[in-house]
């Protein structure tokens, strides 16, 4: 039996390991200079003014919602085709969550559905305070269109770009925040660059950046622009001005992040090459292959194929199980979030976002990560051929 091939994994080298060991030998394991170095490196790579690193992207999404003052009487919209955290972050703030169905070509939030839903919501007085588009599989949503709607209907935008640091939209790096208030990245090992656990929020607003810093660390501050210490207070003095959390990332993780960031373009290029090979080798199978739209340079976090029910009688489950039996770590991204028991109990029902449900019923994620060899790819393709025909 061949070694197990996961659907995604980190790519680590001696430089990464040396960078981590260097911080381990230093005084600063957390709240030290390596955190801001990582923040500055990512902000400058993406062309954004500010970056706030966090212990994971879920925490960063929560900080972003808090910074935009999402609360109990607010509504937040996101895509159903995403990981739970894109919706949960709004629930953490007590807000109501709703879902906008996906575009059947890109699997991203549909602009037409968003516009229809906004029109209806306006007539009902239920417009969202924040919309969280998710750049599924590494390909950007149509951010210019979403921004036009944001200006018209007066909502803020958090891009959940967990899949796509290194990707581009209209010749600019995702994370520039040209069309959004805040952009979130994840550095989980299956994502484009990894810090084990880790995430980051980017913004061009100094106000949002300082609010996120506040929420990252217990809502406490020593900033004299925010607080006026009493006369007998020394340098030790701080005040808690909001209810914050401990969402900090360590310097150890950030050292890994800085080292990984140096290789990001190489990682994305390698992902792109693997995708070209898959596209070529799979084109005659009864599958619907992923499409890249013109304005986008995907970071290719995921390679998802849909089983084409017009062309094969095999079910997704049969194909999935055959690949698993061949020791291939296929996966499925994503079960529509509102079908989770937690969201169903809030009133969501099957059929709510039909495009998302049809897509989900046919999708399989194939392995994709830098380091996946040509032999692996051929083996995966051969196994898939046997499974679908
Ligand atoms: C991975 C992921 C997250 C959560 O990231 P963590 O760093 O694991 O918290 C959020 N949204 C999407 C779309 C993701 O893929």
Short mmCIF file of C-alpha atoms and ligand atoms in Angstrom, two decimals:
data_model
loop_
_atom_site.label_atom_id
_atom_site.label_comp_id
_atom_site.label_asym_id
_atom_site.label_seq_id
_atom_site.Cartn_x
_atom_site.Cartn_y
_atom_site.Cartn_z
CA UNK A 1 0.00 0.00 0.00
CA UNK A 2 1.22 3.50 -0.86
CA UNK A 3 1.83 6.04 1.88
CA UNK A 4 -1.19 8.09 2.81
CA UNK A 5 -1.50 11.29 0.75
CA UNK A 6 -3.33 14.00 2.74
CA UNK A 7 -5.50 16.62 0.98
CA UNK A 8 -3.27 19.36 2.31
CA UNK A 9 -0.19 19.75 4.48
CA UNK A 10 2.52 22.18 5.48
CA UNK A 11 5.82 22.51 3.64
CA UNK A 12 8.67 23.05 6.06
CA UNK A 13 12.44 23.31 5.50
CA UNK A 14 15.61 23.81 7.55
CA UNK A 15 15.34 27.61 7.25
CA UNK A 16 11.90 27.50 8.88
CA UNK A 17 13.21 25.28 11.66
CA UNK A 18 16.27 27.50 12.27
CA UNK A 19 14.03 30.59 12.45
CA UNK A 20 11.86 28.96 15.12
CA UNK A 21 14.86 27.73 17.12
CA UNK A 22 16.35 31.23 17.09
CA UNK A 23 13.27 32.65 18.82
CA UNK A 24 13.18 29.69 21.23
CA UNK A 25 16.68 30.70 22.35
CA UNK A 26 15.67 34.35 22.80
CA UNK A 27 13.90 36.18 25.63
CA UNK A 28 10.70 36.83 23.71
CA UNK A 29 8.35 33.90 23.23
CA UNK A 30 5.25 36.06 23.07
CA UNK A 31 4.39 39.79 22.82
CA UNK A 32 7.88 40.40 21.43
CA UNK A 33 9.36 41.99 18.30
CA UNK A 34 8.84 38.99 16.00
CA UNK A 35 5.06 39.47 16.10
CA UNK A 36 5.23 42.99 14.70
CA UNK A 37 7.89 41.92 12.19
CA UNK A 38 5.51 39.27 10.86
CA UNK A 39 2.63 41.76 10.80
CA UNK A 40 4.71 44.29 8.89
CA UNK A 41 5.95 41.65 6.44
CA UNK A 42 2.42 40.46 5.59
CA UNK A 43 1.01 44.00 5.39
CA UNK A 44 3.78 45.03 3.03
CA UNK A 45 3.43 41.87 0.90
CA UNK A 46 -0.32 42.52 0.49
CA UNK A 47 -0.17 46.29 0.20
CA UNK A 48 -2.27 47.03 3.29
CA UNK A 49 -1.43 49.64 5.93
CA UNK A 50 -2.02 47.66 9.13
CA UNK A 51 -1.96 44.03 10.22
CA UNK A 52 -2.95 42.44 13.52
CA UNK A 53 -1.81 38.85 14.03
CA UNK A 54 -3.88 36.46 16.14
CA UNK A 55 -3.75 32.93 17.50
CA UNK A 56 -5.89 31.69 14.58
CA UNK A 57 -8.17 33.02 11.83
CA UNK A 58 -11.30 32.29 13.88
CA UNK A 59 -10.04 34.68 16.58
CA UNK A 60 -9.10 37.22 13.90
CA UNK A 61 -12.63 37.01 12.44
CA UNK A 62 -14.08 37.57 15.91
CA UNK A 63 -11.77 40.58 16.52
CA UNK A 64 -12.81 41.97 13.14
CA UNK A 65 -16.53 41.68 13.99
CA UNK A 66 -15.91 43.31 17.39
CA UNK A 67 -13.91 46.14 15.80
CA UNK A 68 -16.84 46.79 13.44
CA UNK A 69 -19.12 46.87 16.50
CA UNK A 70 -21.21 43.85 15.56
CA UNK A 71 -23.63 43.20 18.41
CA UNK A 72 -26.88 41.56 19.43
CA UNK A 73 -29.19 43.62 17.26
CA UNK A 74 -27.12 43.20 14.12
CA UNK A 75 -27.25 40.92 11.10
CA UNK A 76 -24.19 39.46 9.38
CA UNK A 77 -24.27 37.65 6.03
CA UNK A 78 -21.77 35.15 4.71
CA UNK A 79 -21.49 32.28 2.24
CA UNK A 80 -22.87 28.84 3.11
CA UNK A 81 -19.91 27.25 1.28
CA UNK A 82 -17.33 27.90 3.96
CA UNK A 83 -15.82 26.67 7.19
CA UNK A 84 -17.97 27.17 10.29
CA UNK A 85 -15.87 30.06 11.61
CA UNK A 86 -17.02 32.54 8.91
CA UNK A 87 -20.51 32.38 10.43
CA UNK A 88 -19.66 31.62 14.05
CA UNK A 89 -17.64 34.84 14.45
CA UNK A 90 -20.85 36.86 14.17
CA UNK A 91 -22.69 34.55 16.57
CA UNK A 92 -19.87 35.11 19.13
CA UNK A 93 -21.00 38.78 19.08
CA UNK A 94 -24.65 37.81 19.51
CA UNK A 95 -25.59 38.83 15.96
CA UNK A 96 -27.97 37.00 13.64
CA UNK A 97 -26.33 35.21 10.73
CA UNK A 98 -27.78 34.72 7.27
CA UNK A 99 -26.43 33.10 4.12
CA UNK A 100 -26.20 34.20 0.49
CA UNK A 101 -26.21 31.34 -2.03
CA UNK A 102 -23.18 30.65 -4.21
CA UNK A 103 -22.42 31.10 -7.89
CA UNK A 104 -22.45 27.64 -9.53
CA UNK A 105 -19.28 28.46 -11.52
CA UNK A 106 -16.93 29.85 -8.87
CA UNK A 107 -18.60 28.42 -5.72
CA UNK A 108 -18.18 31.92 -4.23
CA UNK A 109 -21.00 34.15 -2.97
CA UNK A 110 -23.23 35.00 -5.95
CA UNK A 111 -23.44 38.70 -6.71
CA UNK A 112 -26.92 38.31 -8.22
CA UNK A 113 -28.20 36.50 -5.13
CA UNK A 114 -26.56 39.10 -2.90
CA UNK A 115 -28.21 41.95 -4.78
CA UNK A 116 -31.65 40.26 -4.73
CA UNK A 117 -31.35 39.54 -1.03
CA UNK A 118 -30.27 43.13 -0.26
CA UNK A 119 -33.27 44.54 -2.11
CA UNK A 120 -35.62 42.31 -0.15
CA UNK A 121 -33.85 43.00 3.16
CA UNK A 122 -34.10 46.72 2.57
CA UNK A 123 -37.86 46.51 2.08
CA UNK A 124 -38.08 44.53 5.34
CA UNK A 125 -35.71 46.79 7.30
CA UNK A 126 -33.30 43.86 7.82
CA UNK A 127 -30.13 44.96 6.05
CA UNK A 128 -26.85 43.39 7.22
CA UNK A 129 -24.30 45.43 9.16
CA UNK A 130 -21.44 43.30 7.83
CA UNK A 131 -21.07 40.94 4.87
CA UNK A 132 -18.30 38.32 5.01
CA UNK A 133 -17.48 37.08 1.49
CA UNK A 134 -15.30 33.96 1.50
CA UNK A 135 -12.70 33.50 -1.24
CA UNK A 136 -13.40 29.82 -1.75
CA UNK A 137 -10.47 27.57 -2.67
CA UNK A 138 -8.20 30.61 -3.11
CA UNK A 139 -10.15 32.49 -5.78
CA UNK A 140 -11.34 35.98 -4.90
CA UNK A 141 -15.02 36.88 -4.90
CA UNK A 142 -16.05 39.72 -7.20
CA UNK A 143 -14.99 42.32 -4.66
CA UNK A 144 -15.54 45.39 -6.84
CA UNK A 145 -19.20 44.39 -7.22
CA UNK A 146 -19.60 43.64 -3.52
CA UNK A 147 -18.03 47.00 -2.65
CA UNK A 148 -20.48 48.80 -4.97
CA UNK A 149 -23.34 47.11 -3.13
CA UNK A 150 -21.74 47.94 0.25
CA UNK A 151 -21.71 51.63 -0.68
CA UNK A 152 -25.32 51.46 -1.85
CA UNK A 153 -26.70 49.49 1.11
CA UNK A 154 -24.30 50.73 3.75
CA UNK A 155 -22.69 47.58 5.10
CA UNK A 156 -19.07 46.82 6.06
CA UNK A 157 -17.02 44.05 4.47
CA UNK A 158 -14.75 41.47 6.08
CA UNK A 159 -13.04 39.29 3.46
CA UNK A 160 -12.54 35.77 4.78
CA UNK A 161 -9.37 35.16 2.80
CA UNK A 162 -8.31 32.16 4.89
CA UNK A 163 -7.73 30.23 1.64
CA UNK A 164 -5.78 32.74 -0.29
CA UNK A 165 -2.83 34.64 0.99
CA UNK A 166 -0.70 34.87 -2.15
CA UNK A 167 -3.70 35.08 -4.48
CA UNK A 168 -4.56 38.12 -6.59
CA UNK A 169 -7.67 40.00 -7.65
CA UNK A 170 -7.50 42.53 -10.50
CA UNK A 171 -3.68 42.42 -10.46
CA UNK A 172 -3.46 43.25 -6.76
CA UNK A 173 -2.67 40.94 -3.88
CA UNK A 174 -5.66 39.74 -1.88
CA UNK A 175 -5.31 41.49 1.48
CA UNK A 176 -4.83 44.98 0.07
CA UNK A 177 -8.31 45.77 1.46
CA UNK A 178 -9.05 48.01 -1.53
CA UNK A 179 -12.64 46.74 -1.54
CA UNK A 180 -13.11 45.87 2.12
CA UNK A 181 -12.71 47.10 5.69
CA UNK A 182 -10.78 44.07 6.92
CA UNK A 183 -9.24 40.95 5.35
CA UNK A 184 -8.56 37.75 7.32
CA UNK A 185 -5.89 35.11 6.64
CA UNK A 186 -5.40 31.69 8.24
CA UNK A 187 -2.02 30.03 8.76
CA UNK A 188 -3.31 26.56 9.59
CA UNK A 189 -0.99 23.86 8.17
CA UNK A 190 -3.32 23.04 5.24
CA UNK A 191 -3.45 26.71 4.15
CA UNK A 192 -0.97 28.50 1.87
CA UNK A 193 1.62 29.39 4.53
CA UNK A 194 1.60 27.94 8.02
CA UNK A 195 2.37 28.90 11.61
CA UNK A 196 0.72 25.74 13.06
CA UNK A 197 -2.17 27.75 14.49
CA UNK A 198 -2.29 31.38 13.43
CA UNK A 199 -4.24 34.08 11.68
CA UNK A 200 -4.12 37.74 10.77
CA UNK A 201 -6.43 40.69 10.13
CA UNK A 202 -5.39 43.35 7.62
CA UNK A 203 -6.91 46.80 7.27
CA UNK A 204 -6.20 50.28 5.97
CA UNK A 205 -7.98 51.88 8.94
CA UNK A 206 -5.86 52.87 11.94
CA UNK A 207 -9.03 52.94 14.07
CA UNK A 208 -9.99 49.35 13.18
CA UNK A 209 -6.41 48.21 13.64
CA UNK A 210 -6.16 49.63 17.18
CA UNK A 211 -9.57 48.29 18.11
CA UNK A 212 -8.52 44.80 16.97
CA UNK A 213 -5.29 45.10 19.00
CA UNK A 214 -7.40 46.00 22.01
CA UNK A 215 -9.69 42.99 21.62
CA UNK A 216 -6.70 40.71 21.03
CA UNK A 217 -5.39 41.40 24.50
CA UNK A 218 -8.13 41.64 27.15
CA UNK A 219 -9.33 45.11 26.12
CA UNK A 220 -6.41 46.59 28.05
CA UNK A 221 -4.31 49.54 26.99
CA UNK A 222 -1.52 51.87 28.11
CA UNK A 223 -2.11 54.24 25.18
CA UNK A 224 -2.34 57.84 26.44
CA UNK A 225 -4.48 58.73 23.44
CA UNK A 226 -7.14 56.44 24.87
CA UNK A 227 -6.72 56.72 28.65
CA UNK A 228 -5.63 59.43 31.11
CA UNK A 229 -3.63 57.79 33.91
CA UNK A 230 -3.86 59.32 37.40
CA UNK A 231 -0.92 61.53 38.52
CA UNK A 232 0.60 58.86 40.76
CA UNK A 233 0.58 56.19 38.01
CA UNK A 234 3.86 54.90 36.60
CA UNK A 235 4.72 52.83 33.57
CA UNK A 236 2.96 49.78 35.04
CA UNK A 237 -0.41 51.44 34.69
CA UNK A 238 -3.02 50.10 32.28
CA UNK A 239 -6.77 50.24 31.96
CA UNK A 240 -9.27 47.76 30.62
CA UNK A 241 -11.60 49.79 28.41
CA UNK A 242 -13.47 46.93 26.68
CA UNK A 243 -14.14 43.23 27.18
CA UNK A 244 -11.30 41.64 25.25
CA UNK A 245 -9.78 38.19 24.95
CA UNK A 246 -6.39 36.55 24.85
CA UNK A 247 -6.16 36.02 21.10
CA UNK A 248 -2.39 36.57 20.89
CA UNK A 249 -0.04 34.60 18.63
CA UNK A 250 3.47 33.71 19.84
CA UNK A 251 6.79 35.04 18.57
CA UNK A 252 7.75 31.41 17.95
CA UNK A 253 4.88 31.03 15.49
CA UNK A 254 5.58 34.40 13.89
CA UNK A 255 9.21 33.41 13.24
CA UNK A 256 7.84 30.46 11.28
CA UNK A 257 5.41 32.79 9.51
CA UNK A 258 8.15 35.21 8.41
CA UNK A 259 10.24 32.35 7.08
CA UNK A 260 7.24 30.79 5.28
CA UNK A 261 6.25 34.14 3.76
CA UNK A 262 9.61 34.29 1.95
CA UNK A 263 8.53 31.21 -0.02
CA UNK A 264 4.92 32.13 -0.64
CA UNK A 265 5.19 32.92 -4.35
CA UNK A 266 7.03 29.65 -4.92
CA UNK A 267 4.33 27.78 -2.99
CA UNK A 268 1.52 29.36 -5.02
CA UNK A 269 3.35 28.68 -8.29
CA UNK A 270 3.79 25.04 -7.35
CA UNK A 271 0.10 24.78 -6.46
CA UNK A 272 -0.74 26.33 -9.82
CA UNK A 273 1.46 23.80 -11.66
CA UNK A 274 -0.22 20.90 -9.89
CA UNK A 275 -3.62 22.34 -10.84
CA UNK A 276 -2.60 22.53 -14.53
CA UNK A 277 -1.56 18.89 -14.41
CA UNK A 278 -4.85 17.83 -12.79
CA UNK A 279 -6.83 19.90 -15.32
CA UNK A 280 -5.06 18.22 -18.21
CA UNK A 281 -5.20 14.68 -16.85
CA UNK A 282 -8.81 14.85 -15.67
CA UNK A 283 -10.40 16.65 -18.60
CA UNK A 284 -12.01 13.57 -20.18
CA UNK A 285 -13.43 12.14 -16.97
CA UNK A 286 -17.08 12.60 -15.94
CA UNK A 287 -16.12 15.48 -13.67
CA UNK A 288 -16.77 19.21 -13.50
CA UNK A 289 -13.36 20.83 -13.02
CA UNK A 290 -12.76 24.10 -11.14
CA UNK A 291 -12.80 27.31 -13.16
CA UNK A 292 -10.67 30.37 -12.71
CA UNK A 293 -12.33 33.62 -13.74
CA UNK A 294 -10.50 36.38 -15.62
CA UNK A 295 -10.01 38.90 -12.81
CA UNK A 296 -8.50 36.31 -10.53
CA UNK A 297 -5.21 34.62 -9.80
CA UNK A 298 -6.22 31.94 -7.35
CA UNK A 299 -3.85 30.90 -4.56
CA UNK A 300 -5.23 27.38 -5.11
CA UNK A 301 -5.77 26.27 -1.54
CA UNK A 302 -8.16 23.54 -2.71
CA UNK A 303 -8.66 21.55 -5.90
CA UNK A 304 -12.34 20.53 -5.91
CA UNK A 305 -13.95 18.40 -8.62
CA UNK A 306 -17.68 17.79 -8.90
CA UNK A 307 -18.94 14.38 -9.97
CA UNK A 308 -20.99 15.00 -13.13
CA UNK A 309 -24.22 13.02 -12.61
CA UNK A 310 -25.04 13.31 -16.35
CA UNK A 311 -21.92 11.31 -17.17
CA UNK A 312 -21.48 8.70 -14.45
CA UNK A 313 -23.73 6.49 -12.34
CA UNK A 314 -21.21 6.30 -9.53
CA UNK A 315 -22.18 8.28 -6.45
CA UNK A 316 -19.95 10.76 -4.69
CA UNK A 317 -19.84 8.46 -1.66
CA UNK A 318 -18.70 5.46 -3.75
CA UNK A 319 -15.98 7.49 -5.42
CA UNK A 320 -14.89 9.08 -2.15
CA UNK A 321 -14.69 5.69 -0.41
CA UNK A 322 -12.70 4.14 -3.27
CA UNK A 323 -10.15 6.96 -3.11
CA UNK A 324 -9.94 6.63 0.67
CA UNK A 325 -9.40 2.88 0.27
CA UNK A 326 -6.50 3.73 -2.07
CA UNK A 327 -4.99 5.73 0.82
CA UNK A 328 -5.76 9.08 -0.79
CA UNK A 329 -6.82 11.73 1.71
CA UNK A 330 -9.75 13.17 -0.18
CA UNK A 331 -12.09 15.51 1.66
CA UNK A 332 -15.28 17.49 1.03
CA UNK A 333 -15.45 21.29 1.26
CA UNK A 334 -18.02 22.27 2.46
CA UNK A 335 -21.23 21.04 4.02
CA UNK A 336 -23.45 24.17 3.76
CA UNK A 337 -22.98 25.80 7.17
CA UNK A 338 -26.71 26.35 7.78
CA UNK A 339 -27.31 22.56 7.58
CA UNK A 340 -25.35 22.10 10.80
CA UNK A 341 -27.59 21.19 13.74
CA UNK A 342 -26.54 24.36 15.55
CA UNK A 343 -27.82 26.53 12.66
CA UNK A 344 -30.87 24.35 11.95
CA UNK A 345 -31.93 24.93 15.53
CA UNK A 346 -31.87 28.65 14.68
CA UNK A 347 -34.45 28.01 11.97
CA UNK A 348 -32.52 27.18 8.78
CA UNK A 349 -33.95 24.40 6.63
CA UNK A 350 -32.82 22.20 3.76
CA UNK A 351 -33.24 23.86 0.36
CA UNK A 352 -32.34 27.33 1.68
CA UNK A 353 -29.36 27.80 -0.68
CA UNK A 354 -29.99 25.31 -3.52
CA UNK A 355 -26.79 26.03 -5.49
CA UNK A 356 -24.72 25.39 -2.41
CA UNK A 357 -26.54 22.13 -1.71
CA UNK A 358 -26.22 20.81 -5.28
CA UNK A 359 -22.54 21.71 -5.31
CA UNK A 360 -21.99 20.05 -1.93
CA UNK A 361 -23.71 16.83 -3.05
CA UNK A 362 -21.18 16.39 -5.88
CA UNK A 363 -17.90 17.83 -4.55
CA UNK A 364 -14.67 16.01 -3.74
CA UNK A 365 -11.42 17.76 -2.78
CA UNK A 366 -8.29 16.13 -4.20
CA UNK A 367 -4.85 16.45 -2.57
CA UNK A 368 -3.08 19.73 -3.37
CA UNK A 369 0.02 21.03 -1.63
CA UNK A 370 3.60 21.97 -2.52
CA UNK A 371 5.59 18.77 -2.42
CA UNK A 372 2.91 16.61 -4.07
CA UNK A 373 4.95 14.70 -6.68
CA UNK A 374 4.15 13.80 -10.29
CA UNK A 375 4.01 10.15 -9.18
CA UNK A 376 1.43 11.09 -6.53
CA UNK A 377 -0.61 13.00 -9.11
CA UNK A 378 -0.57 10.09 -11.57
CA UNK A 379 -1.57 7.69 -8.82
CA UNK A 380 -4.44 9.96 -7.73
CA UNK A 381 -5.64 10.38 -11.32
CA UNK A 382 -5.46 6.62 -12.04
CA UNK A 383 -7.34 5.85 -8.82
CA UNK A 384 -9.98 8.45 -9.68
CA UNK A 385 -10.37 6.99 -13.19
CA UNK A 386 -10.99 3.54 -11.74
CA UNK A 387 -13.46 4.99 -9.25
CA UNK A 388 -15.62 7.04 -11.63
CA UNK A 389 -15.94 4.70 -14.59
C1 LIG B 1 -9.40 27.61 7.89
C2 LIG B 1 -10.53 28.54 7.79
C3 LIG B 1 -10.95 29.35 8.85
C4 LIG B 1 -10.43 29.20 10.25
O1 LIG B 1 -9.08 29.28 10.34
P1 LIG B 1 -8.34 28.91 11.69
O2 LIG B 1 -7.00 29.58 11.53
O3 LIG B 1 -8.25 27.42 11.73
O4 LIG B 1 -9.12 29.46 12.81
C5 LIG B 1 -11.94 30.30 8.64
N1 LIG B 1 -12.52 30.41 7.43
C6 LIG B 1 -12.17 29.63 6.39
C7 LIG B 1 -12.84 29.83 5.08
C8 LIG B 1 -11.18 28.65 6.55
O5 LIG B 1 -10.87 27.85 5.54
#
